[in-house]
mmCIF file of C-alpha atoms in Angstrom:
data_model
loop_
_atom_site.group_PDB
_atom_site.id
_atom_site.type_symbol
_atom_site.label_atom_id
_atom_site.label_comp_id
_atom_site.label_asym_id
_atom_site.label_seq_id
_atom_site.Cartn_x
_atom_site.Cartn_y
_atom_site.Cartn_z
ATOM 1 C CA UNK A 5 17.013 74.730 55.108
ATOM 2 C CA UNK A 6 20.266 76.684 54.712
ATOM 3 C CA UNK A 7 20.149 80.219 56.629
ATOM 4 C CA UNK A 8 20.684 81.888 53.426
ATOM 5 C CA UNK A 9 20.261 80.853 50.103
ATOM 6 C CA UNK A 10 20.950 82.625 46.531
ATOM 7 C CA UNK A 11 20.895 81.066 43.073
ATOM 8 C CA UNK A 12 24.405 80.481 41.716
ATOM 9 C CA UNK A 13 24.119 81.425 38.778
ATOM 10 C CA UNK A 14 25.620 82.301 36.561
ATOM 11 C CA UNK A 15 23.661 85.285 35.658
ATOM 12 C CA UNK A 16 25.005 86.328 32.273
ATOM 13 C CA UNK A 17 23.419 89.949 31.025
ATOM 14 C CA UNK A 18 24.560 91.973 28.370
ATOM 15 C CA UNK A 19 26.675 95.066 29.062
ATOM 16 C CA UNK A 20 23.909 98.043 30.232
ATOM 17 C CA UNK A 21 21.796 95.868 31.303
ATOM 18 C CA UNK A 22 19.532 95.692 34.641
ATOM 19 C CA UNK A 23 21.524 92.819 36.761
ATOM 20 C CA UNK A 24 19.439 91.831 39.373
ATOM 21 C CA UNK A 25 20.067 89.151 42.182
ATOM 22 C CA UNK A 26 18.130 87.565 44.816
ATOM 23 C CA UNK A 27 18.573 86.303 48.448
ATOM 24 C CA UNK A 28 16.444 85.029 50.824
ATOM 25 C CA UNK A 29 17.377 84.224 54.892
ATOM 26 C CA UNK A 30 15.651 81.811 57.087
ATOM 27 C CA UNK A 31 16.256 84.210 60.833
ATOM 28 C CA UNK A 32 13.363 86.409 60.663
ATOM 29 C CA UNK A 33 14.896 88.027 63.535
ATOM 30 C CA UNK A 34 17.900 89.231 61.069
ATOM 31 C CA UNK A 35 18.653 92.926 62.344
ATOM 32 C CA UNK A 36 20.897 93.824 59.293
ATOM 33 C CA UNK A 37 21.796 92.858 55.520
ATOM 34 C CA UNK A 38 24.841 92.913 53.373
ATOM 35 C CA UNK A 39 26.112 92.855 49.468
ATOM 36 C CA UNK A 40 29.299 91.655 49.093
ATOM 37 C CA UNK A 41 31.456 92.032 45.557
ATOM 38 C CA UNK A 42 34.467 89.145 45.358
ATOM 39 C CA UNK A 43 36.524 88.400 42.373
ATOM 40 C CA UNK A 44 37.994 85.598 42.144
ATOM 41 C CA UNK A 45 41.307 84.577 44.684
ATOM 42 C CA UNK A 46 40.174 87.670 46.583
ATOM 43 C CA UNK A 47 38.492 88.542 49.728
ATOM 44 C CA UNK A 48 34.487 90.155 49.501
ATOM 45 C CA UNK A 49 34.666 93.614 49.258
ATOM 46 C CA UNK A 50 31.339 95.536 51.020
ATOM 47 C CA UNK A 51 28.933 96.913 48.356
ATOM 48 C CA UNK A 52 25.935 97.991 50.280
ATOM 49 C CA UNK A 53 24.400 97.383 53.829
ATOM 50 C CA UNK A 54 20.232 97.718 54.258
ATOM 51 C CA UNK A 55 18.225 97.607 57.529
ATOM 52 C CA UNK A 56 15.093 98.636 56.698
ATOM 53 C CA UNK A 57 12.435 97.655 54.854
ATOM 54 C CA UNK A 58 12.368 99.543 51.248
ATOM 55 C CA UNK A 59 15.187 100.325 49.075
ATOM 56 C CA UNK A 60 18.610 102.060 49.260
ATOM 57 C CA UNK A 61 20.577 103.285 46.462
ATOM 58 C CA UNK A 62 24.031 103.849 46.054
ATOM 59 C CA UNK A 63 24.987 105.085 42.558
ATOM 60 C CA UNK A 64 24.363 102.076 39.874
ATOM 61 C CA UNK A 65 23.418 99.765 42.837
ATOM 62 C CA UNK A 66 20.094 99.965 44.428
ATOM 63 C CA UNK A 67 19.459 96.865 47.430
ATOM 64 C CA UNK A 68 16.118 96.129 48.354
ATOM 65 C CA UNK A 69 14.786 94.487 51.664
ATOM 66 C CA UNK A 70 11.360 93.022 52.590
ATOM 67 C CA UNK A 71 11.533 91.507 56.041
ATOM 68 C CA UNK A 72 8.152 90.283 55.898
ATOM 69 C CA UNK A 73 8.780 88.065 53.261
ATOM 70 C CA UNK A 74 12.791 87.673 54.264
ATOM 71 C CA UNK A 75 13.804 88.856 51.160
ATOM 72 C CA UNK A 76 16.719 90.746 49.996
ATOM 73 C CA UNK A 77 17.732 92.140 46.406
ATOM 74 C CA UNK A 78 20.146 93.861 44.480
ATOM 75 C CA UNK A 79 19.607 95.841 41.096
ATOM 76 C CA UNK A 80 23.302 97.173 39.351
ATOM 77 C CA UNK A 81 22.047 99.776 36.779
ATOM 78 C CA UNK A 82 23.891 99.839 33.695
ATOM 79 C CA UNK A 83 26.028 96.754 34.274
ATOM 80 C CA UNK A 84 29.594 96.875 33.406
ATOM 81 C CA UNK A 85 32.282 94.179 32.480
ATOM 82 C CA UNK A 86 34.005 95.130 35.507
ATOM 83 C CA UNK A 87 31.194 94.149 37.596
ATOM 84 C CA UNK A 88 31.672 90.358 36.654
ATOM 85 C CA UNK A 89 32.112 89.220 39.841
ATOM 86 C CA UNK A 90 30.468 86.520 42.250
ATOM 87 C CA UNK A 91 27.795 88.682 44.862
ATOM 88 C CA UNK A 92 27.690 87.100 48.202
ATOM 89 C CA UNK A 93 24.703 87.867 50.288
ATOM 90 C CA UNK A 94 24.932 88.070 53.978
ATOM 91 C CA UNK A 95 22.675 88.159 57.283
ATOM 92 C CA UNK A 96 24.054 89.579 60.532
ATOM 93 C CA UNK A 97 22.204 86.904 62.507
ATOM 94 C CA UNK A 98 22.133 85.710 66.254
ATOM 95 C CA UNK A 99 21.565 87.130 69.794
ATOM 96 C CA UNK A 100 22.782 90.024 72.089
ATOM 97 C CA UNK A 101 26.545 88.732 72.216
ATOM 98 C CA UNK A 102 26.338 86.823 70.231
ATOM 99 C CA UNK A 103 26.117 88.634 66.371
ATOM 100 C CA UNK A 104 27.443 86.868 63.306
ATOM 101 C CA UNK A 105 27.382 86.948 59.465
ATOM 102 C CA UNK A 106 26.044 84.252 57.488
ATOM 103 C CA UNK A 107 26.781 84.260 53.979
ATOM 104 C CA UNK A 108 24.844 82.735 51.270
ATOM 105 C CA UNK A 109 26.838 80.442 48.456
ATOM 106 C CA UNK A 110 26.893 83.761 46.183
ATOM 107 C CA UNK A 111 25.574 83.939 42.676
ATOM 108 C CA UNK A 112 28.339 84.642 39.816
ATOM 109 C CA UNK A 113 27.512 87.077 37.437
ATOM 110 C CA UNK A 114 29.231 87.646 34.192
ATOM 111 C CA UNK A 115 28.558 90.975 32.382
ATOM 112 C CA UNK A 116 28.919 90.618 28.304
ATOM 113 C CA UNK A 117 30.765 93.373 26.304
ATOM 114 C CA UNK B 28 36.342 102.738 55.043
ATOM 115 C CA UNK B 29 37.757 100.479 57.843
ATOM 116 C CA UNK B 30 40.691 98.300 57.209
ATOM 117 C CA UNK B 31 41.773 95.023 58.201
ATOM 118 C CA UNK B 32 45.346 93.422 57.074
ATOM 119 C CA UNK B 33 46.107 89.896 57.242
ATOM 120 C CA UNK B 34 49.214 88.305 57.102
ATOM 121 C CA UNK B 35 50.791 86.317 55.381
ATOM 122 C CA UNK B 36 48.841 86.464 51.985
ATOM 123 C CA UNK B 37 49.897 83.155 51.059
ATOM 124 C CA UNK B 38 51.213 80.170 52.260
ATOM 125 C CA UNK B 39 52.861 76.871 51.416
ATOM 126 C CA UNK B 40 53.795 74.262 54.570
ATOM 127 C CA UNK B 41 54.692 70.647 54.923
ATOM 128 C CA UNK B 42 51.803 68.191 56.099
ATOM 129 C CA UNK B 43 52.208 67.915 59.983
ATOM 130 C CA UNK B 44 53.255 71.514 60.950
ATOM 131 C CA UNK B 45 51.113 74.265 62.170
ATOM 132 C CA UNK B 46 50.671 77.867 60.553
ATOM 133 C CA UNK B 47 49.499 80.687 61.873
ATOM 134 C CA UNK B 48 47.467 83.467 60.279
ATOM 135 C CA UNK B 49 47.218 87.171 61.963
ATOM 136 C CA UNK B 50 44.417 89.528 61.409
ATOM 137 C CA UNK B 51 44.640 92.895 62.680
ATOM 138 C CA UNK B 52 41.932 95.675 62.516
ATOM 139 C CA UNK B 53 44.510 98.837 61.587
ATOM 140 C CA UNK B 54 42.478 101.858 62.248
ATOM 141 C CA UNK B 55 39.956 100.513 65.012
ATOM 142 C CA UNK B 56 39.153 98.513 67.345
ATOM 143 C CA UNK B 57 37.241 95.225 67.249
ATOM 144 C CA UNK B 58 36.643 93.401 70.002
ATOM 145 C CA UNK B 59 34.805 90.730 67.831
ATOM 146 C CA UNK B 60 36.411 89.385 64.716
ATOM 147 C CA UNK B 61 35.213 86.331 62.487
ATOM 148 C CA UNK B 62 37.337 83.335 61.207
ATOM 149 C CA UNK B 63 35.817 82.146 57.650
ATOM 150 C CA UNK B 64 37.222 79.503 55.377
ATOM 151 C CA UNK B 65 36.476 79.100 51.567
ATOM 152 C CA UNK B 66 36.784 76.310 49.373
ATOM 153 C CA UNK B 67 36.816 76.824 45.377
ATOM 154 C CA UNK B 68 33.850 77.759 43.793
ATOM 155 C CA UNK B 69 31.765 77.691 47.375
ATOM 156 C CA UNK B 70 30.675 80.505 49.889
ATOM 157 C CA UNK B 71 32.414 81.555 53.056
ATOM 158 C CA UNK B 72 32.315 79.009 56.013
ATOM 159 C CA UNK B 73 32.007 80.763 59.185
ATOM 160 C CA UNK B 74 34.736 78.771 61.252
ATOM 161 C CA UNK B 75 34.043 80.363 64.302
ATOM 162 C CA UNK B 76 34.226 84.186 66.500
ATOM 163 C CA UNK B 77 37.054 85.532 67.990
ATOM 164 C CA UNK B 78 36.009 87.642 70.969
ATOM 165 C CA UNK B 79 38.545 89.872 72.814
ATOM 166 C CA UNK B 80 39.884 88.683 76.364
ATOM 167 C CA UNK B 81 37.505 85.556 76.017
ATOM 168 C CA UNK B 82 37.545 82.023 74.256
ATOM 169 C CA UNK B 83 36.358 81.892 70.953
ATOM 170 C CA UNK B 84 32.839 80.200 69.924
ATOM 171 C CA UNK B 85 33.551 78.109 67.328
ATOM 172 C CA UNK B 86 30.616 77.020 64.592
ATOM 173 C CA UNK B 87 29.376 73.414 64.665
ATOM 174 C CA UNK B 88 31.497 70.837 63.085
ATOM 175 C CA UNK B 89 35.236 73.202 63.326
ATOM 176 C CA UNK B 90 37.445 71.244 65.631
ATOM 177 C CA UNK B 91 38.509 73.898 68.256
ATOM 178 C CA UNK B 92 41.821 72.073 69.209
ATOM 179 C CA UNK B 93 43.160 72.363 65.543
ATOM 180 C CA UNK B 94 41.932 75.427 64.720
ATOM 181 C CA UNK B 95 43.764 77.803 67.942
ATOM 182 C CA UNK B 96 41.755 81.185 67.931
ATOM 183 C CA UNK B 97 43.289 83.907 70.103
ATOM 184 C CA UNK B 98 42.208 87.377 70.344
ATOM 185 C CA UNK B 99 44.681 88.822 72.544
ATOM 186 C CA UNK B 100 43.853 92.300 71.827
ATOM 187 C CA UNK B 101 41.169 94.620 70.257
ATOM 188 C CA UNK B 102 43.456 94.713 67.419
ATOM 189 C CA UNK B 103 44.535 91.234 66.500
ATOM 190 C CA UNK B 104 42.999 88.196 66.379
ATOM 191 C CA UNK B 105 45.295 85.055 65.564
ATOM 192 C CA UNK B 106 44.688 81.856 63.421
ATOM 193 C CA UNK B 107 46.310 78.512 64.156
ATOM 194 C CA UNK B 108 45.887 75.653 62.132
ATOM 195 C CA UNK B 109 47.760 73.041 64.161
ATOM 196 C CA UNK B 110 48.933 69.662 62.666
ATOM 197 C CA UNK B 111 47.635 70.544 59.050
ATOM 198 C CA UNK B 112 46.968 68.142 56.184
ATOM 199 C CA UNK B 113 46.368 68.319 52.577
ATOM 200 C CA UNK B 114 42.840 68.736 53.103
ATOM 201 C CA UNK B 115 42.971 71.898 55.242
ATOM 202 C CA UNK B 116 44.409 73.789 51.969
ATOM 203 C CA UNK B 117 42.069 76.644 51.196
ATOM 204 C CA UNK B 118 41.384 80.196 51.487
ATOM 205 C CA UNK B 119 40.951 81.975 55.082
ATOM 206 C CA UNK B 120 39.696 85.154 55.497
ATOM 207 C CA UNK B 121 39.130 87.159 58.901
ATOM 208 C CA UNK B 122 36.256 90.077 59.389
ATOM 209 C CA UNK B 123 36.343 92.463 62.162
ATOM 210 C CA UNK B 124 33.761 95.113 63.197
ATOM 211 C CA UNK B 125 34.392 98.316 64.582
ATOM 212 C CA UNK B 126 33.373 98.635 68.241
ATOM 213 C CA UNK B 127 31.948 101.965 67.720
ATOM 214 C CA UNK B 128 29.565 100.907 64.995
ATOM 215 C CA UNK B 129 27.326 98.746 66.646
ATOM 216 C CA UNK B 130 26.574 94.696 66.526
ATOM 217 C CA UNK B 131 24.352 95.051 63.517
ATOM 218 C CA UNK B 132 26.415 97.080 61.303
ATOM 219 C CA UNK B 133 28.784 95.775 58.411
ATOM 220 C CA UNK B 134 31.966 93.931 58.814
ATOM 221 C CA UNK B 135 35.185 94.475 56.801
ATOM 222 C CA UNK B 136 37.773 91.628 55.400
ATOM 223 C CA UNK B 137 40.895 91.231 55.214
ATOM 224 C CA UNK B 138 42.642 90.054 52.580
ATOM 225 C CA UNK B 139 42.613 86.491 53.037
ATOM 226 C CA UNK B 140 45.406 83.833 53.554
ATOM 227 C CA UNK B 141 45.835 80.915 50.751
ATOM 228 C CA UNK B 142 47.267 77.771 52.765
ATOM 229 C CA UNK B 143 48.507 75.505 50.622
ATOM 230 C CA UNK B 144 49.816 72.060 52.778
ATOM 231 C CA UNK B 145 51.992 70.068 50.527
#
């Protein structure tokens, strides 16, 4: 079982649309939880970080965690052209000392004009 | 936010020779930093983390003697890809967290070096 997984994609929805994407981690000891933004040839960009259970929002985006069921979401409100992008989800994983970020393979979404 | 350069962007070199990448955290200090690698279309490997003053761990499967990690300070972590071939060609990108924050908190990229090994 990979430690995180997402759906590739793509996810295609129409411009003002609800996108909404979906991770889930294997670690149930996973302290902390990431959205990433990356276009293509560049490096991820941070969009929002969650540690507790419930939702956060941050303007159009709005990340949702459920540790019980090691779940992780994101909803982008009103979905723009310019937020065709890949999303990589990611798990700050591990022990004292020894922290890391696992990524999952991302799911490419394409927002239609 | 926090920023991290990388250097060189991009870079072409002949099959045999070694390159070496330099991340630098410019306005904080990180005494861990990670090494990732991505091919086309796929995620970001982890290759391994750099840890200040110490060796770093390296993930299962990365050979440690051709990928040289060295973290000489809590503002630069180097890259060595020693002896590269065709098939090392891809994207590497460094992350470093800012000491202050915390272990759990998020991690910011630089912006990645293309190696290209003709």
């Amino acid at each position: 079982q990979k430690e995180v997984e997402q759906n590739s994609g793509p996810l295609s929805v129409p411009e003002g649309a609800i996108a909404s994407l979906n991770c889930t981690y294997s670690d149930r000891g996973s302290q902390s939880f990431f959205w990433y933004r990356q276009y293509s040839g560049k490096s991820p960009e941070l969009i929002m970080s969650i540690y507790s259970n419930g939702d956060k929002e941050d303007g159009r985006f709005t990340a949702q965690l459920n540790k019980a069921s090691q779940y992780v979401s994101l909803l982008i409100r009103d979905s723009q052209p310019s937020d065709s992008a890949t999303y990589l989800c990611a798990v700050n994983t591990g022990t004292s000392g020894t922290y890391k970020y696992i990524f999952g393979t991302g799911t490419r979404l394409k927002v239609l004009a | 936010g926090a920023v991290v350069s990388q250097h060189p962007s991009w870079v072409i070199c002949k099959s045999g020779t070694s390159v070496k990448i330099e991340c630098r955290s410019l306005d904080f200090q990180a005494t861990t930093m990670f090494w990732y690698r991505q091919f086309p279309k796929q995620s970001l490997m982890l290759m391994a983390t750099s840890n200040e003053g110490s060796k770093a761990t390296y993930e299962q499967g990365v050979e440690k003697d051709k990928f040289l990690i060295n973290h000489a300070s809590l503002t630069l972590s180097t890259l060595t890809v020693t002896s590269a071939h065709p098939e090392d060609s891809s994207f590497y990108i460094c992350s470093a967290r800012d000491i202050r924050a915390g272990p759990y908190t998020e991690a910011f990229f630089g912006q990645g070096t293309r190696l290209t090994v003709v």
